[in-house]
């Protein structure tokens, strides 16, 4: 089987360009629910992803990310709602080799080498790119002769990436793809991923690295309790958060008095000789400071993605049900 994979490879059809697709849509979800008994793991998701987009799927543990990705991969069916992938059902898209996935699940054979693993999986497909090409594009060529059991967590993720590329998929789904990688390895991984996106592929990835989402995604989708609570570009998402204004206070009066006047009595802090205010209306606050001569050297900054994430997911007490759902699903897989 390994020999056949190395000698009978056939190049698959390249992914369709978004502009030539009838709909231009890689994924379309309307009112998608997934319930486990009384638990609503996914609770009415509406989401449309265009071809060629790089989308980060964020959310606290139990937000429904894994459940949603499993539905996109056809592992489980929605309880209600409609979900299409590349204009067809998830199962058909996966069977046609149009969807590739990098998951954190096990299933790799420990005693095979990296190249033997890719060759064996390639032999299961009617069409695939050359094994060496898949390894090179995934950044796994240098570990081709290493046995899987000797690979680090990050190296195994590169192997999974190579497996995902074999059929030249139109859509790549990644669940915590850089788990176990150091900073340099993550940068190299995302450089490779951007190269794949430039080939016309759509990339949807779930991650806990907020900086990673900020650096590499075109779009952020934040799930909370099984629902989409934020969807937009990094700039749009950070624009929904509280901004900060800092200045060197020169009086008269006190920063606390100004904060009370603007309805933010608990959102003023001191940092050396500077005062920092957190508010949704920095324009009004800046006008007061400048008009009344209260401060100088003003600096205004948008909220970081980390802060927006914390603000929108602060209430975790009611998220126990979705935590349970994701846990239940993992046990069943």
Short mmCIF file of C-alpha atoms in Angstrom, two decimals:
data_model
loop_
_atom_site.label_atom_id
_atom_site.label_comp_id
_atom_site.label_asym_id
_atom_site.label_seq_id
_atom_site.Cartn_x
_atom_site.Cartn_y
_atom_site.Cartn_z
CA UNK A 1 0.00 0.00 0.00
CA UNK A 2 2.84 2.40 0.79
CA UNK A 3 4.54 1.63 -2.52
CA UNK A 4 1.34 2.24 -4.43
CA UNK A 5 0.99 5.64 -2.78
CA UNK A 6 4.43 6.66 -3.92
CA UNK A 7 4.11 5.44 -7.49
CA UNK A 8 0.48 5.95 -8.57
CA UNK A 9 -0.17 9.46 -7.38
CA UNK A 10 -2.55 11.57 -9.44
CA UNK A 11 -2.82 15.30 -9.04
CA UNK A 12 -6.28 16.31 -7.81
CA UNK A 13 -8.21 19.16 -9.27
CA UNK A 14 -7.08 22.50 -7.87
CA UNK A 15 -9.58 24.27 -5.62
CA UNK A 16 -12.09 26.49 -7.36
CA UNK A 17 -11.44 30.19 -7.26
CA UNK A 18 -14.03 32.03 -5.19
CA UNK A 19 -14.93 34.18 -8.16
CA UNK A 20 -15.87 31.17 -10.33
CA UNK A 21 -17.99 29.49 -7.67
CA UNK A 22 -21.74 29.86 -8.21
CA UNK A 23 -22.23 31.14 -4.69
CA UNK A 24 -18.70 32.08 -3.67
CA UNK A 25 -19.51 30.58 -0.28
CA UNK A 26 -17.43 27.94 1.48
CA UNK A 27 -19.72 27.48 4.46
CA UNK A 28 -23.27 28.56 5.15
CA UNK A 29 -25.12 27.90 8.42
CA UNK A 30 -28.66 29.08 9.13
CA UNK A 31 -30.25 28.59 12.54
CA UNK A 32 -28.01 25.63 13.36
CA UNK A 33 -28.71 23.93 16.69
CA UNK A 34 -27.09 20.86 18.21
CA UNK A 35 -28.62 19.51 21.39
CA UNK A 36 -27.50 16.67 23.64
CA UNK A 37 -30.65 15.91 25.59
CA UNK A 38 -31.58 19.16 27.30
CA UNK A 39 -28.13 20.65 26.71
CA UNK A 40 -27.82 23.16 23.85
CA UNK A 41 -24.21 22.90 22.73
CA UNK A 42 -24.86 24.97 19.60
CA UNK A 43 -27.83 27.27 19.98
CA UNK A 44 -28.85 28.93 16.73
CA UNK A 45 -25.68 29.72 14.79
CA UNK A 46 -26.00 31.83 11.63
CA UNK A 47 -22.70 32.04 9.79
CA UNK A 48 -21.55 32.50 6.21
CA UNK A 49 -17.90 32.20 5.18
CA UNK A 50 -16.74 33.22 1.71
CA UNK A 51 -14.12 31.28 -0.18
CA UNK A 52 -10.57 32.42 0.45
CA UNK A 53 -11.28 33.84 3.91
CA UNK A 54 -9.18 33.02 6.97
CA UNK A 55 -11.57 32.91 9.92
CA UNK A 56 -10.67 32.49 13.60
CA UNK A 57 -13.28 30.77 15.75
CA UNK A 58 -12.87 31.92 19.35
CA UNK A 59 -14.68 31.20 22.58
CA UNK A 60 -14.17 29.88 26.10
CA UNK A 61 -14.11 26.17 26.78
CA UNK A 62 -17.57 24.77 26.19
CA UNK A 63 -18.67 27.59 23.89
CA UNK A 64 -19.60 25.08 21.18
CA UNK A 65 -16.57 25.43 18.88
CA UNK A 66 -15.73 21.73 18.69
CA UNK A 67 -19.37 20.75 18.29
CA UNK A 68 -19.77 23.20 15.42
CA UNK A 69 -16.59 22.01 13.67
CA UNK A 70 -17.72 18.42 14.06
CA UNK A 71 -20.96 19.27 12.24
CA UNK A 72 -19.00 20.97 9.45
CA UNK A 73 -16.93 17.77 9.12
CA UNK A 74 -20.07 15.63 9.05
CA UNK A 75 -19.21 13.82 12.28
CA UNK A 76 -22.57 14.77 13.75
CA UNK A 77 -25.83 16.17 12.37
CA UNK A 78 -27.51 19.41 13.44
CA UNK A 79 -30.56 18.93 15.61
CA UNK A 80 -32.20 21.65 13.51
CA UNK A 81 -31.22 24.30 11.00
CA UNK A 82 -29.36 24.01 7.71
CA UNK A 83 -25.63 23.63 7.09
CA UNK A 84 -23.93 23.48 3.70
CA UNK A 85 -20.24 23.14 2.89
CA UNK A 86 -19.00 24.18 -0.55
CA UNK A 87 -22.55 24.08 -1.86
CA UNK A 88 -23.34 20.56 -0.68
CA UNK A 89 -23.75 18.56 2.51
CA UNK A 90 -20.77 18.28 4.87
CA UNK A 91 -20.60 14.51 4.33
CA UNK A 92 -20.47 14.82 0.55
CA UNK A 93 -17.85 17.57 0.67
CA UNK A 94 -15.63 15.46 2.95
CA UNK A 95 -16.06 12.29 0.87
CA UNK A 96 -15.09 14.22 -2.25
CA UNK A 97 -11.82 15.27 -0.60
CA UNK A 98 -12.81 18.93 -0.66
CA UNK A 99 -12.40 19.38 3.10
CA UNK A 100 -9.18 18.83 5.04
CA UNK A 101 -8.84 18.92 8.80
CA UNK A 102 -6.09 19.29 11.39
CA UNK A 103 -7.54 18.03 14.66
CA UNK A 104 -6.06 17.20 18.05
CA UNK A 105 -7.35 13.65 18.08
CA UNK A 106 -5.02 10.66 18.16
CA UNK A 107 -5.18 7.87 15.60
CA UNK A 108 -1.64 8.09 14.21
CA UNK A 109 0.28 4.81 14.06
CA UNK A 110 3.24 5.17 16.39
CA UNK A 111 5.63 2.76 14.62
CA UNK A 112 5.32 4.27 11.14
CA UNK A 113 7.52 7.10 9.97
CA UNK A 114 6.00 10.45 9.06
CA UNK A 115 6.38 9.77 5.32
CA UNK A 116 4.99 6.25 5.64
CA UNK A 117 1.95 7.67 7.41
CA UNK A 118 1.29 10.21 4.66
CA UNK A 119 1.86 7.57 1.97
CA UNK A 120 -0.54 5.14 3.62
CA UNK A 121 -3.31 7.74 3.91
CA UNK A 122 -2.69 8.93 0.35
CA UNK A 123 -3.33 5.39 -0.88
CA UNK A 124 -6.87 5.65 0.51
CA UNK A 125 -7.72 8.49 -1.89
CA UNK A 126 -8.34 8.15 -5.63
CA UNK A 127 -6.45 11.39 -6.28
CA UNK A 128 -3.79 13.16 -4.26
CA UNK A 129 -0.73 15.36 -4.60
CA UNK A 130 2.76 13.82 -4.38
CA UNK A 131 3.61 12.77 -0.84
CA UNK A 132 6.87 14.72 -0.82
CA UNK A 133 5.00 17.85 -1.90
CA UNK A 134 2.50 17.49 0.94
CA UNK A 135 5.34 17.09 3.43
CA UNK A 136 7.20 20.10 2.05
CA UNK A 137 4.18 22.39 2.07
CA UNK A 138 3.31 21.36 5.62
CA UNK A 139 6.85 21.99 6.84
CA UNK A 140 7.25 18.31 7.68
CA UNK A 141 9.87 17.30 5.10
CA UNK A 142 12.73 17.44 7.60
CA UNK A 143 11.00 14.88 9.85
CA UNK A 144 9.91 12.57 7.02
CA UNK A 145 12.00 9.62 8.27
CA UNK A 146 11.16 10.10 11.94
CA UNK A 147 8.83 7.60 13.58
CA UNK A 148 5.57 9.10 14.78
CA UNK A 149 6.23 7.99 18.35
CA UNK A 150 9.40 10.10 18.34
CA UNK A 151 7.59 13.24 17.15
CA UNK A 152 6.74 16.11 19.48
CA UNK A 153 3.20 17.42 19.73
CA UNK A 154 3.99 20.22 17.31
CA UNK A 155 5.59 17.82 14.82
CA UNK A 156 2.51 15.62 14.93
CA UNK A 157 0.41 18.67 14.09
CA UNK A 158 2.62 19.27 11.04
CA UNK A 159 2.04 15.65 10.05
CA UNK A 160 -1.71 16.15 10.36
CA UNK A 161 -1.37 19.28 8.24
CA UNK A 162 0.38 17.25 5.52
CA UNK A 163 -2.44 14.69 5.65
CA UNK A 164 -5.00 17.47 5.33
CA UNK A 165 -3.30 18.81 2.18
CA UNK A 166 -3.20 15.51 0.29
CA UNK A 167 -6.44 16.00 -1.64
CA UNK A 168 -5.91 19.72 -2.32
CA UNK A 169 -9.02 20.63 -0.29
CA UNK A 170 -11.02 23.79 -0.87
CA UNK A 171 -11.65 24.16 2.87
CA UNK A 172 -9.23 23.59 5.75
CA UNK A 173 -10.60 23.18 9.28
CA UNK A 174 -8.10 23.49 12.12
CA UNK A 175 -8.79 22.79 15.80
CA UNK A 176 -6.02 24.30 17.94
CA UNK A 177 -3.55 23.66 15.09
CA UNK A 178 -0.45 25.07 16.80
CA UNK A 179 -0.93 23.33 20.13
CA UNK A 180 2.45 22.09 21.31
CA UNK A 181 4.44 24.38 19.00
CA UNK A 182 6.93 26.99 20.15
CA UNK A 183 6.76 30.59 18.91
CA UNK A 184 9.00 30.03 15.89
CA UNK A 185 7.16 26.88 14.87
CA UNK A 186 3.83 28.70 15.10
CA UNK A 187 5.13 31.48 12.86
CA UNK A 188 6.37 28.95 10.30
CA UNK A 189 3.06 27.09 10.44
CA UNK A 190 1.05 30.22 9.76
CA UNK A 191 3.36 31.27 6.95
CA UNK A 192 2.59 27.92 5.33
CA UNK A 193 -1.12 28.36 6.03
CA UNK A 194 -1.16 31.78 4.39
CA UNK A 195 0.49 30.23 1.34
CA UNK A 196 -2.40 27.76 1.19
CA UNK A 197 -4.94 30.57 1.51
CA UNK A 198 -3.27 32.34 -1.41
CA UNK A 199 -3.99 29.22 -3.47
CA UNK A 200 -7.69 29.98 -2.98
CA UNK A 201 -8.38 27.81 0.03
CA UNK A 202 -10.67 28.82 2.87
CA UNK A 203 -9.25 28.39 6.38
CA UNK A 204 -11.35 28.18 9.54
CA UNK A 205 -9.43 27.65 12.77
CA UNK A 206 -10.28 27.42 16.45
CA UNK A 207 -7.59 28.68 18.80
CA UNK A 208 -6.94 29.83 22.36
CA UNK A 209 -4.03 32.00 21.20
CA UNK A 210 -5.74 35.38 20.85
CA UNK A 211 -2.62 36.99 19.41
CA UNK A 212 -2.56 34.25 16.80
CA UNK A 213 -6.12 35.10 15.81
CA UNK A 214 -5.29 38.79 15.71
CA UNK A 215 -2.17 38.26 13.58
CA UNK A 216 -3.41 35.71 11.07
CA UNK A 217 -7.19 35.91 10.69
CA UNK A 218 -9.09 38.12 8.28
CA UNK A 219 -12.15 37.73 10.46
CA UNK A 220 -13.01 36.86 14.06
CA UNK A 221 -16.09 34.87 15.08
CA UNK A 222 -16.63 34.66 18.84
CA UNK A 223 -18.91 31.97 20.24
CA UNK A 224 -20.42 32.09 23.70
CA UNK A 225 -22.90 29.56 25.06
CA UNK A 226 -23.35 28.11 21.60
CA UNK A 227 -24.15 31.43 19.91
CA UNK A 228 -22.23 33.89 17.77
CA UNK A 229 -21.81 37.05 19.85
CA UNK A 230 -19.25 38.87 17.69
CA UNK A 231 -18.42 38.54 14.00
CA UNK A 232 -16.14 40.94 12.14
CA UNK A 233 -12.60 41.93 11.24
CA UNK A 234 -10.03 42.31 14.02
CA UNK A 235 -10.46 46.08 13.80
CA UNK A 236 -14.25 45.81 14.01
CA UNK A 237 -14.12 43.39 16.93
CA UNK A 238 -11.66 45.43 18.98
CA UNK A 239 -13.78 48.48 18.21
CA UNK A 240 -16.66 46.95 20.18
CA UNK A 241 -14.66 47.08 23.40
CA UNK A 242 -13.91 49.82 25.88
CA UNK A 243 -11.12 52.18 24.83
CA UNK A 244 -8.55 53.70 27.12
CA UNK A 245 -7.44 57.31 27.45
CA UNK A 246 -4.28 58.16 29.34
CA UNK A 247 -2.79 61.56 30.07
CA UNK A 248 -0.46 63.41 32.39
CA UNK A 249 -2.80 65.00 34.93
CA UNK A 250 -2.20 68.70 35.67
CA UNK A 251 -5.50 69.54 37.44
CA UNK A 252 -7.36 71.33 38.85
CA UNK A 253 -9.58 68.80 40.55
CA UNK A 254 -8.97 65.08 40.68
CA UNK A 255 -9.15 62.33 38.06
CA UNK A 256 -11.72 60.57 40.24
CA UNK A 257 -14.04 63.58 40.12
CA UNK A 258 -13.84 63.65 36.33
CA UNK A 259 -14.49 59.91 36.17
CA UNK A 260 -17.60 60.31 38.34
CA UNK A 261 -18.83 63.13 36.11
CA UNK A 262 -18.54 60.83 33.09
CA UNK A 263 -20.19 57.86 34.79
CA UNK A 264 -17.04 55.73 35.08
CA UNK A 265 -16.14 56.05 38.79
CA UNK A 266 -14.43 52.64 38.94
CA UNK A 267 -12.53 52.91 35.67
CA UNK A 268 -9.64 55.20 36.53
CA UNK A 269 -6.14 54.03 37.46
CA UNK A 270 -2.78 55.67 38.09
CA UNK A 271 0.40 54.58 36.28
CA UNK A 272 3.35 56.62 37.48
CA UNK A 273 2.71 60.24 36.57
CA UNK A 274 -0.08 59.28 34.18
CA UNK A 275 -3.77 58.65 34.71
CA UNK A 276 -5.66 56.05 32.69
CA UNK A 277 -9.42 56.07 32.06
CA UNK A 278 -11.39 53.21 30.51
CA UNK A 279 -14.59 54.25 28.75
CA UNK A 280 -16.76 53.67 25.71
CA UNK A 281 -16.71 57.40 24.88
CA UNK A 282 -13.12 58.61 24.88
CA UNK A 283 -14.06 61.52 22.61
CA UNK A 284 -16.27 63.17 25.24
CA UNK A 285 -13.68 62.53 27.95
CA UNK A 286 -10.89 64.01 25.82
CA UNK A 287 -12.96 67.13 25.15
CA UNK A 288 -13.47 67.67 28.88
CA UNK A 289 -9.77 67.24 29.66
CA UNK A 290 -8.60 69.54 26.88
CA UNK A 291 -11.31 72.20 27.33
CA UNK A 292 -10.79 72.48 31.08
CA UNK A 293 -6.99 72.14 30.92
CA UNK A 294 -6.97 69.05 33.13
CA UNK A 295 -4.30 67.02 31.35
CA UNK A 296 -1.74 66.90 28.58
CA UNK A 297 0.02 64.32 26.41
CA UNK A 298 -3.24 62.48 25.75
CA UNK A 299 -3.11 58.97 24.29
CA UNK A 300 -6.16 56.99 23.18
CA UNK A 301 -5.99 53.26 22.47
CA UNK A 302 -8.55 50.72 21.28
CA UNK A 303 -9.20 47.66 23.38
CA UNK A 304 -7.00 44.66 22.70
CA UNK A 305 -8.54 41.45 21.42
CA UNK A 306 -7.68 39.90 24.78
CA UNK A 307 -9.72 42.53 26.61
CA UNK A 308 -12.69 42.21 24.27
CA UNK A 309 -12.58 38.43 24.74
CA UNK A 310 -12.51 38.78 28.53
CA UNK A 311 -15.32 41.35 28.53
CA UNK A 312 -17.60 39.25 26.35
CA UNK A 313 -16.92 35.96 28.13
CA UNK A 314 -16.72 37.27 31.69
CA UNK A 315 -19.94 35.60 32.80
CA UNK A 316 -18.93 31.95 32.78
CA UNK A 317 -21.27 30.75 35.50
CA UNK A 318 -24.00 29.84 33.03
CA UNK A 319 -21.68 28.12 30.59
CA UNK A 320 -21.51 24.85 32.52
CA UNK A 321 -24.14 23.28 30.26
CA UNK A 322 -22.13 23.76 27.08
CA UNK A 323 -18.98 22.59 28.83
CA UNK A 324 -20.87 19.41 29.64
CA UNK A 325 -22.05 19.06 26.05
CA UNK A 326 -18.57 19.30 24.54
CA UNK A 327 -17.30 16.87 27.16
CA UNK A 328 -20.13 14.45 26.42
CA UNK A 329 -19.44 14.63 22.70
CA UNK A 330 -15.71 14.01 23.12
CA UNK A 331 -16.44 10.88 25.13
CA UNK A 332 -18.74 9.65 22.42
CA UNK A 333 -16.22 10.07 19.61
#
